[in-house]
Each structure stands twice: as structure tokens, then as C-alpha cells.
CSV table of N, CA and C in Angstrom, one decimal:
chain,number,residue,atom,x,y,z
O,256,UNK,N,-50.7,-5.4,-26.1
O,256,UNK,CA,-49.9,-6.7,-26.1
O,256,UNK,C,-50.9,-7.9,-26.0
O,257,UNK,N,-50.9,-8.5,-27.0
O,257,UNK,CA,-52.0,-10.2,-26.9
O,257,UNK,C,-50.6,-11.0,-26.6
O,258,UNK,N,-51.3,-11.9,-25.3
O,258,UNK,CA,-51.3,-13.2,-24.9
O,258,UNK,C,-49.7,-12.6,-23.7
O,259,UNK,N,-50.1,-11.9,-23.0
O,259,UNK,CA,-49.1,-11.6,-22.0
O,259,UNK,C,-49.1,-12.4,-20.9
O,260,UNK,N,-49.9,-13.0,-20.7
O,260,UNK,CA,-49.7,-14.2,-20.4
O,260,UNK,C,-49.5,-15.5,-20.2
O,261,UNK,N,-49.4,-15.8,-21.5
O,261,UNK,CA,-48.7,-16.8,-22.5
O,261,UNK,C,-47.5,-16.2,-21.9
O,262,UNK,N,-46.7,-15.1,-22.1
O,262,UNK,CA,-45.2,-14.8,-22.3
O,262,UNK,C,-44.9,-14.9,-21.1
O,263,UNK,N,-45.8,-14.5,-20.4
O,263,UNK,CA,-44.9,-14.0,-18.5
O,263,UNK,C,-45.1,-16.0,-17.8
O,264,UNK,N,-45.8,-17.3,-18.3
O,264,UNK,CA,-46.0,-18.5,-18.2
O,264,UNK,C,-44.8,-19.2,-19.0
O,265,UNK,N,-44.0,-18.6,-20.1
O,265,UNK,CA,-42.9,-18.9,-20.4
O,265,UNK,C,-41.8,-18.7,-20.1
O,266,UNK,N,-41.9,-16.9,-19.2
O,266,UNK,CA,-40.4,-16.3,-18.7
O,266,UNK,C,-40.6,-17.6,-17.4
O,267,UNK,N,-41.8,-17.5,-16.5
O,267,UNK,CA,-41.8,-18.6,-14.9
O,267,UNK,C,-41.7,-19.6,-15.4
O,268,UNK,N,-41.5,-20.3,-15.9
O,268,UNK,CA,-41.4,-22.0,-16.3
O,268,UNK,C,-40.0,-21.8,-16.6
O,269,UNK,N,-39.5,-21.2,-17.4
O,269,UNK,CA,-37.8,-20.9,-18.1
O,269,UNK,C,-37.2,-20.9,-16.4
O,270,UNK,N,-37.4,-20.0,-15.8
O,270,UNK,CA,-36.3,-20.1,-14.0
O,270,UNK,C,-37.2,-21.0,-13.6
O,271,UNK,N,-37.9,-22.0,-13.7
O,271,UNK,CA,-38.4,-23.2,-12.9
O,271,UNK,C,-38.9,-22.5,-11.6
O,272,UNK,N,-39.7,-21.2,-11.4
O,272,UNK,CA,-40.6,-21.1,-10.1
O,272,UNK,C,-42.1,-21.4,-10.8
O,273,UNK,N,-42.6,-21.8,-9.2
O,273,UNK,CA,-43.9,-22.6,-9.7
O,273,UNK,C,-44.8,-21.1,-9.3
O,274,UNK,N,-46.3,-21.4,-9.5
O,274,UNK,CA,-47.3,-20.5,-9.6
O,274,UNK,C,-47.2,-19.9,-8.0
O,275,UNK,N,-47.3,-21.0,-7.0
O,275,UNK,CA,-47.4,-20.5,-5.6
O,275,UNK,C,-46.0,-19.7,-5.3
O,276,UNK,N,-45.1,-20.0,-5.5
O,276,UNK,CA,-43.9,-18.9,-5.3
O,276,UNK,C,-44.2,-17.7,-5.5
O,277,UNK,N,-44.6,-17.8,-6.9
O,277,UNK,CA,-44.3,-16.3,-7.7
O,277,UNK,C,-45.7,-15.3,-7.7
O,278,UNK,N,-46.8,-15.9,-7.2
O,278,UNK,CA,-47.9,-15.4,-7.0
O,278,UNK,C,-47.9,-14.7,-5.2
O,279,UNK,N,-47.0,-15.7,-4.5
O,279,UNK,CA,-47.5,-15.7,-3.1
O,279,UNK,C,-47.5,-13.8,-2.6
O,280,UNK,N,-48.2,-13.6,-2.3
O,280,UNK,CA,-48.6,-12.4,-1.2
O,280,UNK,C,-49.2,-10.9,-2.7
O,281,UNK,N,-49.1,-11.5,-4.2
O,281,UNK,CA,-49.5,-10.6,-5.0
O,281,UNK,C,-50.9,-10.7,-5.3
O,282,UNK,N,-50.8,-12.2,-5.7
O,282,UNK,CA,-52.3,-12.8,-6.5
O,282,UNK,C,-52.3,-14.3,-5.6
O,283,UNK,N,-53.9,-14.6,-6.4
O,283,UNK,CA,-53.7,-16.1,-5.9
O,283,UNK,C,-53.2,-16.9,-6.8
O,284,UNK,N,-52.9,-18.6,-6.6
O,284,UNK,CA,-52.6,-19.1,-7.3
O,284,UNK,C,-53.4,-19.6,-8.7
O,285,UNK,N,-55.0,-19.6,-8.5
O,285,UNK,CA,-55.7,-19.7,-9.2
O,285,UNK,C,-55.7,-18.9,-10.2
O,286,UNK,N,-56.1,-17.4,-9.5
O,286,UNK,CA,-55.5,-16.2,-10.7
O,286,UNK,C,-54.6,-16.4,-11.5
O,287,UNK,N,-53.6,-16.8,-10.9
O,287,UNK,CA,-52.3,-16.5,-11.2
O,287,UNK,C,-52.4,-17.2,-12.7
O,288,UNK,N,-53.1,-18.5,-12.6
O,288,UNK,CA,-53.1,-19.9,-13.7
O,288,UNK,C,-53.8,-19.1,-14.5
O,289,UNK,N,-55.1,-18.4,-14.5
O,289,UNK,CA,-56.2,-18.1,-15.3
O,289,UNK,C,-55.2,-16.8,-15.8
O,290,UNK,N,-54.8,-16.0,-15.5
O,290,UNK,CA,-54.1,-15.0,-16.2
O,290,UNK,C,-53.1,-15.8,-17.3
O,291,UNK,N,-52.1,-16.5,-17.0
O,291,UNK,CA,-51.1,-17.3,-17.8
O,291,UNK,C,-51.7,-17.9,-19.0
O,292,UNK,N,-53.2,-18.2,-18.7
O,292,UNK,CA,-54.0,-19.1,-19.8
O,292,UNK,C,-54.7,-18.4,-20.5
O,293,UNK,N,-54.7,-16.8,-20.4
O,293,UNK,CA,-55.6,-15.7,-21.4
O,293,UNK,C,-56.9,-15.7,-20.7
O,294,UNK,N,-57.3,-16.3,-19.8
O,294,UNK,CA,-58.9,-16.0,-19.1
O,294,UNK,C,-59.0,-15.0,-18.2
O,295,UNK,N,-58.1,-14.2,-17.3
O,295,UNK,CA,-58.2,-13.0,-16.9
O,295,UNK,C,-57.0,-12.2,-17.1
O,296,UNK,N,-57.3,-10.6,-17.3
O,296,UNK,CA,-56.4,-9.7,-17.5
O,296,UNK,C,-55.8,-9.6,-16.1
O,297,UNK,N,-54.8,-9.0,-15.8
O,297,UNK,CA,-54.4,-7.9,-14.8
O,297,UNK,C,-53.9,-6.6,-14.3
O,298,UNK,N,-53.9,-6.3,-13.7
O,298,UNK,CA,-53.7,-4.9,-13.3
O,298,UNK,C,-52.1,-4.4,-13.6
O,299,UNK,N,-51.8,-3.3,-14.4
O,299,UNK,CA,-50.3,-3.1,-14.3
O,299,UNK,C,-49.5,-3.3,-13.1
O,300,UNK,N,-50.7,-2.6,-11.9
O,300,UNK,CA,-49.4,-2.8,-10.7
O,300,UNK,C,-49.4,-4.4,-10.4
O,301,UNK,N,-50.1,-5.3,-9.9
O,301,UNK,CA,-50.1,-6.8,-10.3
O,301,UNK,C,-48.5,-7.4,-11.2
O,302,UNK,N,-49.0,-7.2,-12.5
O,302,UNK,CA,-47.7,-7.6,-13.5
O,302,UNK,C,-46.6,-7.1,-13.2
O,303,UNK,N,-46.1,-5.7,-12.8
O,303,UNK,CA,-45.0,-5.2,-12.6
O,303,UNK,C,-44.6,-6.0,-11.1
O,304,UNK,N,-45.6,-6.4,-9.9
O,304,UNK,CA,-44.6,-6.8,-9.0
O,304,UNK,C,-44.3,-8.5,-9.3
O,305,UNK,N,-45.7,-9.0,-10.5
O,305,UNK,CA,-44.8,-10.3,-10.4
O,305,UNK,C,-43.5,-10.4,-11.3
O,306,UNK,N,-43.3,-9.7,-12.4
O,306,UNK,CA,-42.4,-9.1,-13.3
O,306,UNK,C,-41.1,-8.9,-12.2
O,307,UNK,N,-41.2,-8.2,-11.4
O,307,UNK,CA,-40.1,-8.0,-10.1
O,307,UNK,C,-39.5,-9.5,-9.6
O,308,UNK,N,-40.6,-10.3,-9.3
O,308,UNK,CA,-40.2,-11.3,-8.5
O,308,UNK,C,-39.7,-12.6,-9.5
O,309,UNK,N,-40.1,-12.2,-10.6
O,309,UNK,CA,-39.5,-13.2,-11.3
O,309,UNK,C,-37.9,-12.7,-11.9
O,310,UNK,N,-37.7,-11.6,-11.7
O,310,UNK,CA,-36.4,-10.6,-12.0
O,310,UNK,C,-36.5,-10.3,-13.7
O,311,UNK,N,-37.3,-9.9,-14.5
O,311,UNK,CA,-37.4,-9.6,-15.4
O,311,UNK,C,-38.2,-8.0,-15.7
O,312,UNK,N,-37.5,-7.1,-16.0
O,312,UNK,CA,-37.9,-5.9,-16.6
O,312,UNK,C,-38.6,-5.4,-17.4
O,313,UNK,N,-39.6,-4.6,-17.5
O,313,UNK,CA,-40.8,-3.8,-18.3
O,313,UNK,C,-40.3,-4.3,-19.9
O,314,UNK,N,-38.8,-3.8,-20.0
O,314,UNK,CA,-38.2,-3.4,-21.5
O,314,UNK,C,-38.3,-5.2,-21.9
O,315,UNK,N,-37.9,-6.0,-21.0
O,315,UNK,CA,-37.7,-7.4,-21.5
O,315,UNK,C,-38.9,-7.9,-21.9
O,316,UNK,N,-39.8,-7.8,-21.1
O,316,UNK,CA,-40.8,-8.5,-21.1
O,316,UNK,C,-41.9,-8.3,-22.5
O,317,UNK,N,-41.5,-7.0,-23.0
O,317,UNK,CA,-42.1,-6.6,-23.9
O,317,UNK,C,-41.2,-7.0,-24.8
O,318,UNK,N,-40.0,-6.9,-25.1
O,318,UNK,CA,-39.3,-7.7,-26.2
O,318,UNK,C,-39.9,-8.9,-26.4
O,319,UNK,N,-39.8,-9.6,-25.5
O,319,UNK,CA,-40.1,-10.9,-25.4
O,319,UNK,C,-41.3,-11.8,-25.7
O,320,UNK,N,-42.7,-10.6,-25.5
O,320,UNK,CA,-43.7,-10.9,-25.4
O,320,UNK,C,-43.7,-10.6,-27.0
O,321,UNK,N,-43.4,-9.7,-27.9
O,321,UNK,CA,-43.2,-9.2,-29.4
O,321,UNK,C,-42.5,-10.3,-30.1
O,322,UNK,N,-41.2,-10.7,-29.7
O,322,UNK,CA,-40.5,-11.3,-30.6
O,322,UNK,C,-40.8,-12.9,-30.7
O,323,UNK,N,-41.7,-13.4,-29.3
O,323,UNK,CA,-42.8,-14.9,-29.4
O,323,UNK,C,-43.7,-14.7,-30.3
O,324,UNK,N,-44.5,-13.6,-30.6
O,324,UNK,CA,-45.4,-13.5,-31.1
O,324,UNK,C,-45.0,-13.3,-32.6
O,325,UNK,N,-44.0,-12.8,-32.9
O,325,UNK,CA,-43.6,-12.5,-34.3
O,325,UNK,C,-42.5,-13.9,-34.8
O,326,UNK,N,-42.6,-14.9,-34.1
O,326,UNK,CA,-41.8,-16.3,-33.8
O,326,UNK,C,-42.8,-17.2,-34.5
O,327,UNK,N,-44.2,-17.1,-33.7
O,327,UNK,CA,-45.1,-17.9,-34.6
O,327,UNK,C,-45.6,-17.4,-35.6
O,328,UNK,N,-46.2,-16.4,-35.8
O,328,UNK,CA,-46.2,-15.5,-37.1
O,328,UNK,C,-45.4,-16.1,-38.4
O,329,UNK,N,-44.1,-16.2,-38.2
O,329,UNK,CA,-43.6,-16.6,-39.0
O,329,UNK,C,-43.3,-18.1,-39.5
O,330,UNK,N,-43.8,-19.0,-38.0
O,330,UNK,CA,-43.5,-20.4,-38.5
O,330,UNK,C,-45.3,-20.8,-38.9
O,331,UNK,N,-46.4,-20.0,-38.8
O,331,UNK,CA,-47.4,-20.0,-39.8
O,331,UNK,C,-47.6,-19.5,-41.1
O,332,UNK,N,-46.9,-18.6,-41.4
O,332,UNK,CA,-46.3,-17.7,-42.5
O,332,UNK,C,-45.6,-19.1,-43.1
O,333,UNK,N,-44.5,-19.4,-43.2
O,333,UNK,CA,-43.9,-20.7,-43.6
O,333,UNK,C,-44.8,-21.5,-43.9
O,334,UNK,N,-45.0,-22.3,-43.1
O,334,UNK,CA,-46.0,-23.4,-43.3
O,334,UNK,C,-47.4,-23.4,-44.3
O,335,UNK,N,-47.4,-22.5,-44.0
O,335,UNK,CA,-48.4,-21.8,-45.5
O,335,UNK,C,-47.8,-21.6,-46.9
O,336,UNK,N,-46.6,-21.4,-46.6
O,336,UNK,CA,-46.1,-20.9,-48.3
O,336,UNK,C,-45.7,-21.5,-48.5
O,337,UNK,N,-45.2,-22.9,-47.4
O,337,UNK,CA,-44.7,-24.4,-48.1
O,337,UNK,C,-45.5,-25.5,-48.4
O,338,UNK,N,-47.0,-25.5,-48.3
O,338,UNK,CA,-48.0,-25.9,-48.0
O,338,UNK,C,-47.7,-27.1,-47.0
O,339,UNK,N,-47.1,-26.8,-46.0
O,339,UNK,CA,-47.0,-27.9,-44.9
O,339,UNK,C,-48.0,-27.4,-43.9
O,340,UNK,N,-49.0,-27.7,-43.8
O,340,UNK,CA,-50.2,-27.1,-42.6
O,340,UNK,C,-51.1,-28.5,-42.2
């Protein structure tokens, strides 16, 4: 999965919890930002409990993380065949 943290920085901003909430007692806050921004990876167990705390599911998260990704795909796909770039 590329830019899983791009997607899990879109699910936490969508329910309006901030980094210190949703990080507190898993990761730090700093992590927390550098993960969201593609500069560090994390650990499955990591993601699955902030994935918990933000109440969103393995199955969702991967929809979600697929169907963003295949969202701009397509609006570069466009913009290319319309020559709007």
C-alpha cells in the first residue's frame, strides 16, 4: 500500500481528532506527523491500534487507502487526455 499515511491523515482530519489525541500512549506526536507525511513507516501493531482509536477497520482503511489512490490516478489520467496539465 503507497502513502498509508496520506490516507490514515485524511480518515483523522475527516472526525476532527488532532495528532496528540490519536497518538497519545501509542506513538509520539512527532512520529505520528512524520508517518502521515510518508517520512516514516510503522509497525502493523502501531497502525492497527491507531486504526482502533480512530474507529476505522483493516477492511476500510484499505478500501480507502485504494480508492484515493485510484481517485487521483484518474484525475491525472484526465488532465492528460484533455491536455489540461
Amino acid at each position: 500500500m503507497e502513502n498509508i499515511g496520506g490516507t490514515f491523515r485524511l480518515l483523522r482530519k475527516s472526525k476532527h481528532l488532532s495528532l496528540d489525541a490519536v497518538g497519545k500512549g501509542i506513538v509520539t506526536t512527532s512520529f505520528l506527523s512524520r508517518f502521515e507525511r510518508g517520512q516514516y513507516d510503522i509497525s502493523v501493531q502501531n497502525l492497527n491500534q491507531l486504526l482502533e482509536r480512530i474507529n476505522v477497520t483493516w477492511s476500510e482503511f484499505v478500501y480507502i487507502n485504494n480508492a484515493y489512490k485510484k481517485n487521483i490516478s484518474n484525475r491525472i489520467s484526465q488532465c492528460y487526455l484533455h491536455e489540461d496539465i
